[in-house]
Amino acid sequence: MCFWAATVRAFGHIISQQGVIADSKKVEAMQTWPLPKTPKALHGLLGLTGYYRRFVRGYWKIAKPLIQLLSKDGFHWTEEARAAFEEFNKQFQIFPNPLLLRQMLLDKVWVLSYYKQGALSSWAQNKSTYERELMALVQAIRKWKHYLMRSHFIILTDQRSLKFLTDHRLLTKERFKWASKLISFDFEIRFRPGKDNPVADALSRKSYFMSISVLQPTQWDSWDEESQTDTGMASLIQDLMIDPNSHVGYELHKGRLFYKGKSVLPRGSSSIPTIFKDMHESPTGGQSGYFRTFKRIAGIIYWKGMKKDIKEWVQQCVVCQRNKAETLAPAGLLQTLPIPTQVWSDISMDFIGGMPKVQGKDTIFVVVDRLRKYAHFLALAHPFTTAEVAQLFIKEIVRLHGLVQKLKFNTAYHSQSDGQTEVVNLCLETYLCCMTGTHPRKWPQ
């Protein structure tokens, strides 16, 4: 009992001579609530607003459109639901803070009281998740100790490790300090995932949605016209309209033909050469071979005979024929090198010289990890000294990957003894020739 007090705060309310009103400190946490876009987020909204429903005239009438969204028919946002949400914003002005400590005292399924601690200090924010959850637990019990003393109670938490609070050793001074405050209480800690406790987590687990931009081909109309004029595709579409299961892998969606989720084009479509050019000859395509070019194109589009067509186009590419070297097996019996057991423990290095001088740089320093085949390409100015190369190596390689244990050398005039690095050099030179053939001074870019 509290005598001679004009007002008393209890169970999230303020009791005074004039009556009972919602505690401003509780309502203060609910401002600018985001539009719920999942059933979980809507459960949290209804759980919190429902606790103060006695202060909202016609609460159930306002909440009815939102409650209907939770039916088995599916979560479909309507204008009525939007109007109800806006009405709730007027009534409650909800804004949850993600850095608030939150706890709820439960008696069976009814909420007796809600307690929130003010915003965490910078010292508390730097603590681990376990320590912050432990602080929240201790502060909640101390807040309600007059209800919990000499009673056995159950604590529900979404922090799994807190379940073993009384079983394991406390390794830090701070943890021992907080846990020692609970010695006089008789409690049991149970783990409940946050997804199963949306009411308690609603303030600290708001749902955020990032907009996703989906690229839609601008040639849809021309592709539709080509599909209608192509005899084979037109008959295929007619068959699918009669029986959707008549052709395995094919389906119709909004009148357009798809094969395993990819748009289908006639083999003679005027868009196919443009697609091949974008996927093979562009800087992102990198004049790749048949397999990589096919995988890029097959991921977004399909036409009958595409494997054969792409293979012929790659073989007939003038830029590839002019710049790519033969990859026939070398003469003689070559032996494989031992395979490293750790990344960046065994490396190989080489220099590619004779590049057009740009800003004083005319040499490429190549460093390759023999296990993962990951490579670094560093620009150098010729002539260079051993000290300059060592300084660049420490700055760009050791800084990122640590000290290496072994460096692979090749034999003079026998580059096959370090074939991996030679292949990397060949790929780099081929790429630069294809991408900067007409503007050779752009190679550093």
Short mmCIF file of C-alpha atoms in Angstrom, two decimals:
data_model
loop_
_atom_site.label_atom_id
_atom_site.label_comp_id
_atom_site.label_asym_id
_atom_site.label_seq_id
_atom_site.Cartn_x
_atom_site.Cartn_y
_atom_site.Cartn_z
CA MET A 1 0.00 0.00 0.00
CA CYS A 2 1.09 3.56 -0.67
CA PHE A 3 -0.40 6.31 1.53
CA TRP A 4 -0.48 10.09 0.92
CA ALA A 5 0.47 9.62 -2.76
CA ALA A 6 -1.55 11.51 -5.35
CA THR A 7 -0.73 8.98 -8.07
CA VAL A 8 0.57 5.41 -8.12
CA ARG A 9 2.15 3.58 -11.06
CA ALA A 10 1.08 -0.06 -11.25
CA PHE A 11 0.87 -2.67 -14.00
CA GLY A 12 1.54 -0.19 -16.77
CA HIS A 13 -1.09 2.26 -15.52
CA ILE A 14 -1.26 5.40 -13.42
CA ILE A 15 -3.85 5.23 -10.63
CA SER A 16 -5.04 8.51 -9.20
CA GLN A 17 -8.07 10.05 -7.55
CA GLN A 18 -9.47 10.82 -10.98
CA GLY A 19 -9.25 7.22 -12.18
CA VAL A 20 -6.90 4.94 -14.13
CA ILE A 21 -4.97 6.01 -17.22
CA ALA A 22 -2.24 4.43 -19.32
CA ASP A 23 1.27 5.00 -18.02
CA SER A 24 2.90 7.59 -20.26
CA LYS A 25 6.26 5.87 -19.83
CA LYS A 26 4.80 2.71 -21.37
CA VAL A 27 2.95 4.42 -24.20
CA GLU A 28 6.07 6.50 -24.89
CA ALA A 29 7.76 3.39 -26.29
CA MET A 30 5.09 2.98 -28.98
CA GLN A 31 5.51 5.75 -31.57
CA THR A 32 5.56 5.67 -35.39
CA TRP A 33 4.97 1.92 -35.60
CA PRO A 34 5.90 0.62 -39.11
CA LEU A 35 3.29 -0.90 -41.36
CA PRO A 36 3.07 -4.64 -40.49
CA LYS A 37 3.91 -6.74 -43.55
CA THR A 38 3.96 -10.22 -42.01
CA PRO A 39 1.60 -12.08 -39.64
CA LYS A 40 4.37 -12.07 -37.02
CA ALA A 41 4.68 -8.28 -37.08
CA LEU A 42 0.88 -7.92 -36.92
CA HIS A 43 0.72 -10.27 -33.90
CA GLY A 44 3.15 -7.99 -32.08
CA LEU A 45 1.11 -4.88 -32.89
CA LEU A 46 -2.18 -6.41 -31.73
CA GLY A 47 -0.59 -7.85 -28.59
CA LEU A 48 0.70 -4.50 -27.38
CA THR A 49 -2.28 -2.38 -28.38
CA GLY A 50 -4.66 -4.97 -26.94
CA TYR A 51 -3.21 -4.50 -23.46
CA TYR A 52 -4.38 -0.85 -23.51
CA ARG A 53 -7.62 -1.54 -25.41
CA ARG A 54 -9.74 -0.20 -22.52
CA PHE A 55 -8.50 3.30 -23.36
CA VAL A 56 -9.51 3.10 -27.04
CA ARG A 57 -13.17 3.63 -27.83
CA GLY A 58 -14.38 0.89 -30.16
CA TYR A 59 -11.06 -0.96 -30.05
CA TRP A 60 -12.41 -4.20 -31.48
CA LYS A 61 -14.19 -2.36 -34.26
CA ILE A 62 -10.92 -0.69 -35.23
CA ALA A 63 -8.89 -3.88 -34.87
CA LYS A 64 -11.32 -6.14 -36.76
CA PRO A 65 -9.78 -5.56 -40.25
CA LEU A 66 -6.33 -6.30 -38.81
CA ILE A 67 -7.52 -9.44 -37.02
CA GLN A 68 -9.08 -10.70 -40.26
CA LEU A 69 -5.63 -10.60 -41.88
CA LEU A 70 -4.59 -13.44 -39.56
CA SER A 71 -7.23 -15.81 -40.92
CA LYS A 72 -6.38 -18.97 -42.83
CA ASP A 73 -7.20 -17.24 -46.12
CA GLY A 74 -3.76 -15.62 -46.13
CA PHE A 75 -2.12 -12.31 -45.29
CA HIS A 76 -3.45 -9.83 -47.89
CA TRP A 77 -3.25 -6.15 -46.99
CA THR A 78 -6.45 -4.20 -47.70
CA GLU A 79 -7.51 -0.57 -47.60
CA GLU A 80 -9.65 -1.30 -44.53
CA ALA A 81 -6.59 -2.70 -42.74
CA ARG A 82 -4.55 0.36 -43.70
CA ALA A 83 -7.26 2.65 -42.34
CA ALA A 84 -7.34 0.65 -39.09
CA PHE A 85 -3.57 0.89 -38.77
CA GLU A 86 -3.66 4.66 -39.29
CA GLU A 87 -6.36 4.91 -36.64
CA PHE A 88 -4.13 2.97 -34.23
CA ASN A 89 -1.31 5.41 -34.94
CA LYS A 90 -3.58 8.25 -33.96
CA GLN A 91 -4.58 6.48 -30.75
CA PHE A 92 -1.21 5.16 -29.60
CA GLN A 93 1.58 6.76 -31.67
CA ILE A 94 3.77 3.70 -31.33
CA PHE A 95 7.59 3.78 -31.67
CA PRO A 96 9.70 0.86 -30.35
CA ASN A 97 13.38 1.36 -29.51
CA PRO A 98 15.71 -1.57 -30.42
CA LEU A 99 18.08 -0.75 -27.55
CA LEU A 100 15.47 -1.03 -24.79
CA LEU A 101 15.60 -3.84 -22.28
CA ARG A 102 12.27 -5.59 -22.40
CA GLN A 103 10.58 -8.03 -20.11
CA MET A 104 7.02 -9.11 -19.53
CA LEU A 105 5.61 -10.68 -16.37
CA LEU A 106 3.08 -13.34 -17.30
CA ASP A 107 0.41 -15.10 -15.24
CA LYS A 108 -0.82 -17.98 -17.40
CA VAL A 109 -1.63 -16.11 -20.62
CA TRP A 110 -2.54 -12.70 -19.18
CA VAL A 111 -0.07 -9.82 -19.10
CA LEU A 112 0.15 -8.39 -15.59
CA SER A 113 2.86 -5.80 -16.14
CA TYR A 114 5.33 -4.59 -18.69
CA TYR A 115 8.69 -3.12 -17.69
CA LYS A 116 11.15 -1.25 -19.86
CA GLN A 117 14.52 0.16 -18.97
CA GLY A 118 15.71 3.40 -20.50
CA ALA A 119 18.07 3.47 -23.45
CA LEU A 120 21.28 1.57 -22.82
CA SER A 121 24.43 3.51 -22.06
CA SER A 122 27.40 3.25 -24.41
CA TRP A 123 29.08 0.99 -21.80
CA ALA A 124 26.15 -1.42 -21.81
CA GLN A 125 25.81 -1.38 -25.60
CA ASN A 126 29.39 -2.62 -25.92
CA LYS A 127 28.62 -5.70 -23.83
CA SER A 128 27.93 -9.08 -25.40
CA THR A 129 24.39 -10.22 -26.13
CA TYR A 130 24.54 -12.67 -23.22
CA GLU A 131 25.53 -9.96 -20.74
CA ARG A 132 22.84 -7.55 -21.97
CA GLU A 133 20.19 -10.25 -21.66
CA LEU A 134 21.45 -11.10 -18.16
CA MET A 135 21.24 -7.43 -17.16
CA ALA A 136 17.66 -7.29 -18.46
CA LEU A 137 16.75 -10.42 -16.52
CA VAL A 138 18.19 -9.14 -13.25
CA GLN A 139 16.60 -5.71 -13.58
CA ALA A 140 13.18 -7.22 -14.34
CA ILE A 141 13.32 -9.50 -11.30
CA ARG A 142 14.42 -6.65 -9.05
CA LYS A 143 11.59 -4.51 -10.42
CA TRP A 144 8.99 -7.13 -9.50
CA LYS A 145 10.73 -8.63 -6.47
CA HIS A 146 7.80 -7.83 -4.15
CA TYR A 147 5.68 -10.22 -6.26
CA LEU A 148 8.35 -12.87 -6.75
CA MET A 149 9.94 -13.22 -3.31
CA ARG A 150 9.24 -16.60 -1.64
CA SER A 151 7.50 -17.84 -4.79
CA HIS A 152 8.64 -20.21 -7.49
CA PHE A 153 8.40 -18.56 -10.90
CA ILE A 154 9.37 -19.34 -14.47
CA ILE A 155 11.42 -17.03 -16.69
CA LEU A 156 10.92 -17.27 -20.45
CA THR A 157 13.81 -15.91 -22.52
CA ASP A 158 14.90 -16.01 -26.15
CA GLN A 159 18.58 -16.18 -25.09
CA ARG A 160 19.34 -19.91 -25.08
CA SER A 161 22.55 -19.64 -23.05
CA LEU A 162 20.70 -18.00 -20.12
CA LYS A 163 18.94 -21.31 -19.59
CA PHE A 164 22.19 -22.63 -18.07
CA LEU A 165 22.81 -19.61 -15.86
CA THR A 166 22.82 -21.63 -12.64
CA ASP A 167 24.76 -24.58 -14.10
CA HIS A 168 27.97 -23.16 -15.58
CA ARG A 169 30.81 -21.14 -14.17
CA LEU A 170 30.68 -17.36 -14.42
CA LEU A 171 33.98 -16.36 -15.97
CA THR A 172 33.79 -12.58 -15.66
CA LYS A 173 33.44 -10.27 -12.72
CA GLU A 174 30.43 -8.48 -14.24
CA ARG A 175 28.50 -11.71 -14.81
CA PHE A 176 29.15 -12.89 -11.26
CA LYS A 177 28.01 -9.51 -9.93
CA TRP A 178 24.69 -9.63 -11.81
CA ALA A 179 24.01 -13.31 -11.12
CA SER A 180 24.69 -12.93 -7.40
CA LYS A 181 21.64 -10.65 -7.14
CA LEU A 182 19.39 -13.63 -8.00
CA ILE A 183 20.53 -15.96 -5.21
CA SER A 184 17.54 -15.23 -2.97
CA PHE A 185 14.96 -16.04 -5.67
CA ASP A 186 13.45 -19.42 -6.57
CA PHE A 187 13.14 -19.48 -10.34
CA GLU A 188 13.44 -21.68 -13.40
CA ILE A 189 14.70 -20.39 -16.75
CA ARG A 190 13.14 -21.79 -19.91
CA PHE A 191 14.12 -21.04 -23.47
CA ARG A 192 11.45 -19.78 -25.87
CA PRO A 193 12.50 -18.72 -29.40
CA GLY A 194 11.76 -15.11 -30.26
CA LYS A 195 9.50 -16.18 -33.12
CA ASP A 196 7.22 -17.90 -30.56
CA ASN A 197 7.01 -14.82 -28.34
CA PRO A 198 6.04 -11.95 -30.68
CA VAL A 199 4.39 -9.84 -27.97
CA ALA A 200 7.50 -9.50 -25.81
CA ASP A 201 9.78 -9.05 -28.80
CA ALA A 202 7.57 -6.62 -30.69
CA LEU A 203 9.35 -3.57 -29.27
CA SER A 204 12.85 -4.76 -30.10
CA ARG A 205 12.26 -6.89 -33.19
CA LYS A 206 10.47 -4.68 -35.65
CA SER A 207 10.14 -6.10 -39.12
CA TYR A 208 12.11 -4.18 -41.73
CA PHE A 209 11.70 -4.80 -45.43
CA MET A 210 14.09 -3.63 -48.12
CA SER A 211 12.65 -3.00 -51.54
CA ILE A 212 13.84 -5.39 -54.24
CA SER A 213 14.21 -4.22 -57.82
CA VAL A 214 13.42 -6.91 -60.37
CA LEU A 215 14.79 -6.35 -63.86
CA GLN A 216 12.18 -6.85 -66.54
CA PRO A 217 13.31 -7.19 -70.16
CA THR A 218 12.25 -4.23 -72.27
CA GLN A 219 11.92 -6.53 -75.30
CA TRP A 220 8.84 -8.35 -73.94
CA ASP A 221 6.60 -7.01 -76.72
CA SER A 222 8.99 -7.94 -79.52
CA TRP A 223 9.53 -11.38 -77.97
CA ASP A 224 5.77 -11.94 -77.83
CA GLU A 225 5.45 -11.05 -81.52
CA GLU A 226 8.30 -13.41 -82.45
CA SER A 227 6.71 -16.18 -80.40
CA GLN A 228 3.40 -15.78 -82.23
CA THR A 229 5.03 -15.79 -85.67
CA ASP A 230 7.23 -18.82 -84.93
CA THR A 231 5.33 -21.95 -85.93
CA GLY A 232 6.93 -24.25 -83.37
CA MET A 233 6.41 -21.94 -80.41
CA ALA A 234 2.86 -21.05 -81.43
CA SER A 235 1.86 -24.72 -81.48
CA LEU A 236 3.64 -25.27 -78.16
CA ILE A 237 1.66 -22.44 -76.58
CA GLN A 238 -1.60 -23.83 -77.95
CA ASP A 239 -0.83 -27.27 -76.48
CA LEU A 240 -0.10 -25.76 -73.05
CA MET A 241 -3.32 -23.75 -73.11
CA ILE A 242 -5.25 -26.99 -73.62
CA ASP A 243 -3.18 -29.16 -71.26
CA PRO A 244 -0.63 -27.41 -68.96
CA ASN A 245 1.18 -30.73 -68.42
CA SER A 246 1.54 -31.62 -72.10
CA HIS A 247 5.21 -30.52 -72.28
CA VAL A 248 7.53 -31.23 -69.35
CA GLY A 249 9.35 -28.15 -68.08
CA TYR A 250 7.25 -25.66 -70.05
CA GLU A 251 4.59 -23.41 -68.55
CA LEU A 252 2.54 -20.36 -69.45
CA HIS A 253 2.53 -17.30 -67.22
CA LYS A 254 0.46 -14.28 -68.21
CA GLY A 255 0.46 -15.48 -71.79
CA ARG A 256 4.26 -15.84 -72.00
CA LEU A 257 6.13 -19.11 -72.44
CA PHE A 258 8.70 -20.19 -69.83
CA TYR A 259 10.98 -23.20 -69.60
CA LYS A 260 12.05 -24.09 -66.04
CA GLY A 261 11.41 -20.50 -64.98
CA LYS A 262 13.32 -18.91 -67.88
CA SER A 263 11.87 -16.98 -70.81
CA VAL A 264 11.71 -18.91 -74.07
CA LEU A 265 12.77 -17.33 -77.38
CA PRO A 266 12.46 -18.63 -80.92
CA ARG A 267 15.77 -19.89 -82.28
CA GLY A 268 15.74 -17.21 -84.96
CA SER A 269 15.01 -14.31 -82.59
CA SER A 270 16.76 -11.05 -83.41
CA SER A 271 17.54 -10.56 -79.70
CA ILE A 272 19.77 -13.63 -79.39
CA PRO A 273 22.91 -12.09 -81.02
CA THR A 274 22.56 -9.06 -78.72
CA ILE A 275 22.28 -11.31 -75.67
CA PHE A 276 25.36 -13.27 -76.75
CA LYS A 277 27.34 -10.05 -77.25
CA ASP A 278 26.40 -8.79 -73.78
CA MET A 279 27.26 -12.08 -72.10
CA HIS A 280 30.48 -12.84 -74.01
CA GLU A 281 32.08 -9.69 -75.42
CA SER A 282 31.32 -7.18 -72.66
CA PRO A 283 33.84 -6.47 -69.84
CA THR A 284 31.75 -8.58 -67.47
CA GLY A 285 31.67 -11.39 -70.01
CA GLY A 286 35.44 -11.18 -70.40
CA GLN A 287 35.52 -13.15 -73.68
CA SER A 288 34.93 -16.32 -71.64
CA GLY A 289 34.92 -19.78 -73.14
CA TYR A 290 31.91 -21.80 -74.19
CA PHE A 291 30.98 -23.24 -70.79
CA ARG A 292 30.96 -19.98 -68.83
CA THR A 293 29.18 -18.10 -71.60
CA PHE A 294 26.54 -20.84 -71.81
CA LYS A 295 25.98 -20.78 -68.04
CA ARG A 296 25.49 -17.00 -68.04
CA ILE A 297 22.95 -17.08 -70.87
CA ALA A 298 21.17 -20.24 -69.69
CA GLY A 299 20.52 -18.60 -66.34
CA ILE A 300 18.14 -16.02 -67.83
CA ILE A 301 16.94 -17.23 -71.25
CA TYR A 302 16.29 -20.42 -73.21
CA TRP A 303 15.86 -21.46 -76.81
CA LYS A 304 16.07 -24.84 -78.50
CA GLY A 305 19.59 -25.72 -79.63
CA MET A 306 21.21 -22.99 -77.52
CA LYS A 307 24.19 -25.18 -76.54
CA LYS A 308 25.14 -25.81 -80.15
CA ASP A 309 24.63 -22.17 -81.15
CA ILE A 310 26.71 -20.76 -78.29
CA LYS A 311 29.53 -23.23 -78.93
CA GLU A 312 29.68 -22.22 -82.60
CA TRP A 313 29.63 -18.50 -81.78
CA VAL A 314 32.45 -18.81 -79.25
CA GLN A 315 34.55 -20.82 -81.71
CA GLN A 316 33.95 -18.20 -84.41
CA CYS A 317 34.62 -15.16 -82.18
CA VAL A 318 37.28 -13.08 -83.98
CA VAL A 319 38.61 -11.46 -80.79
CA CYS A 320 39.05 -14.85 -79.10
CA GLN A 321 40.82 -16.33 -82.13
CA ARG A 322 43.15 -13.35 -82.34
CA ASN A 323 44.17 -13.19 -78.69
CA LYS A 324 43.72 -16.60 -77.04
CA ALA A 325 46.56 -19.12 -77.01
CA GLU A 326 46.40 -22.82 -77.67
CA THR A 327 45.89 -25.02 -74.62
CA LEU A 328 47.16 -28.31 -76.00
CA ALA A 329 48.93 -30.67 -73.63
CA PRO A 330 52.71 -29.95 -73.55
CA ALA A 331 55.17 -32.54 -74.81
CA GLY A 332 57.03 -34.64 -72.26
CA LEU A 333 56.13 -36.22 -68.95
CA LEU A 334 55.42 -33.47 -66.41
CA GLN A 335 55.10 -34.15 -62.69
CA THR A 336 52.51 -32.53 -60.44
CA LEU A 337 53.63 -30.32 -57.58
CA PRO A 338 52.71 -31.14 -53.95
CA ILE A 339 49.32 -29.69 -52.98
CA PRO A 340 49.50 -27.13 -50.14
CA THR A 341 47.45 -27.80 -47.02
CA GLN A 342 46.78 -24.20 -45.98
CA VAL A 343 45.75 -21.08 -47.86
CA TRP A 344 48.45 -18.50 -48.47
CA SER A 345 51.13 -20.75 -47.00
CA ASP A 346 52.63 -21.64 -50.40
CA ILE A 347 52.66 -19.01 -53.15
CA SER A 348 54.21 -18.30 -56.52
CA MET A 349 55.19 -14.96 -58.03
CA ASP A 350 55.92 -13.62 -61.49
CA PHE A 351 56.23 -10.37 -63.43
CA ILE A 352 54.51 -9.35 -66.65
CA GLY A 353 56.56 -6.66 -68.36
CA GLY A 354 56.36 -4.63 -71.53
CA MET A 355 53.02 -3.02 -70.75
CA PRO A 356 52.33 0.48 -72.15
CA LYS A 357 53.66 2.97 -69.60
CA VAL A 358 50.81 4.69 -67.75
CA GLN A 359 51.61 7.07 -64.86
CA GLY A 360 55.09 5.55 -64.74
CA LYS A 361 53.82 1.95 -64.34
CA ASP A 362 54.64 -0.62 -67.02
CA THR A 363 54.91 -3.95 -65.13
CA ILE A 364 52.38 -6.22 -63.41
CA PHE A 365 53.49 -8.04 -60.25
CA VAL A 366 51.51 -11.32 -60.03
CA VAL A 367 51.15 -13.22 -56.73
CA VAL A 368 49.17 -16.50 -56.72
CA ASP A 369 48.06 -18.70 -53.81
CA ARG A 370 48.83 -22.24 -54.96
CA LEU A 371 45.98 -23.83 -52.98
CA ARG A 372 42.99 -21.63 -53.90
CA LYS A 373 44.54 -20.12 -57.07
CA TYR A 374 43.53 -16.70 -55.77
CA ALA A 375 45.72 -14.01 -57.36
CA HIS A 376 46.72 -10.40 -56.74
CA PHE A 377 47.81 -8.11 -59.60
CA LEU A 378 49.95 -5.13 -58.57
CA ALA A 379 51.29 -2.38 -60.86
CA LEU A 380 55.03 -1.59 -60.75
CA ALA A 381 57.37 0.87 -62.42
CA HIS A 382 60.38 -0.66 -64.20
CA PRO A 383 63.22 -0.71 -63.22
CA PHE A 384 62.43 -1.76 -59.65
CA THR A 385 64.57 -2.93 -56.76
CA THR A 386 64.23 -5.88 -54.42
CA ALA A 387 63.41 -3.54 -51.56
CA GLU A 388 60.56 -1.95 -53.56
CA VAL A 389 59.10 -5.37 -54.41
CA ALA A 390 59.41 -6.53 -50.78
CA GLN A 391 57.74 -3.36 -49.50
CA LEU A 392 54.85 -3.77 -51.97
CA PHE A 393 54.54 -7.46 -51.03
CA ILE A 394 54.28 -6.67 -47.32
CA LYS A 395 51.79 -3.84 -47.93
CA GLU A 396 49.42 -5.73 -50.24
CA ILE A 397 49.92 -9.45 -49.44
CA VAL A 398 51.23 -9.86 -45.89
CA ARG A 399 48.81 -7.21 -44.63
CA LEU A 400 45.85 -9.22 -45.94
CA HIS A 401 46.98 -12.84 -45.64
CA GLY A 402 49.88 -12.94 -43.18
CA LEU A 403 53.38 -14.29 -43.70
CA VAL A 404 53.79 -17.11 -46.21
CA GLN A 405 55.82 -20.25 -45.55
CA LYS A 406 57.00 -21.23 -49.00
CA LEU A 407 57.69 -19.55 -52.35
CA LYS A 408 57.66 -21.64 -55.55
CA PHE A 409 60.46 -20.91 -58.03
CA ASN A 410 60.60 -22.11 -61.60
CA THR A 411 63.60 -23.25 -63.60
CA ALA A 412 65.24 -20.82 -66.01
CA TYR A 413 63.83 -21.10 -69.55
CA HIS A 414 61.42 -23.77 -68.35
CA SER A 415 58.21 -22.04 -67.34
CA GLN A 416 56.32 -25.35 -67.22
CA SER A 417 57.72 -25.94 -63.73
CA ASP A 418 55.40 -23.18 -62.50
CA GLY A 419 52.51 -23.81 -64.82
CA GLN A 420 49.84 -22.47 -62.48
CA THR A 421 51.28 -18.95 -62.44
CA GLU A 422 51.88 -19.09 -66.19
CA VAL A 423 48.22 -19.97 -66.72
CA VAL A 424 47.17 -17.04 -64.52
CA ASN A 425 49.47 -14.74 -66.54
CA LEU A 426 48.02 -16.08 -69.77
CA CYS A 427 44.44 -15.49 -68.60
CA LEU A 428 45.29 -11.96 -67.46
CA GLU A 429 47.07 -11.10 -70.71
CA THR A 430 44.19 -12.52 -72.74
CA TYR A 431 41.64 -10.54 -70.77
CA LEU A 432 43.62 -7.30 -71.15
CA CYS A 433 44.05 -7.89 -74.89
CA CYS A 434 40.33 -8.46 -75.33
CA MET A 435 39.20 -5.56 -73.14
CA THR A 436 41.83 -2.92 -74.03
CA GLY A 437 42.81 -3.95 -77.55
CA THR A 438 41.79 -0.59 -79.03
CA HIS A 439 42.79 1.46 -75.95
CA PRO A 440 45.92 -0.25 -74.58
CA ARG A 441 46.76 2.59 -72.19
CA LYS A 442 43.67 1.76 -70.11
CA TRP A 443 45.17 -1.50 -68.78
CA PRO A 444 45.61 -0.22 -65.16
CA GLN A 445 41.84 0.33 -64.95
#
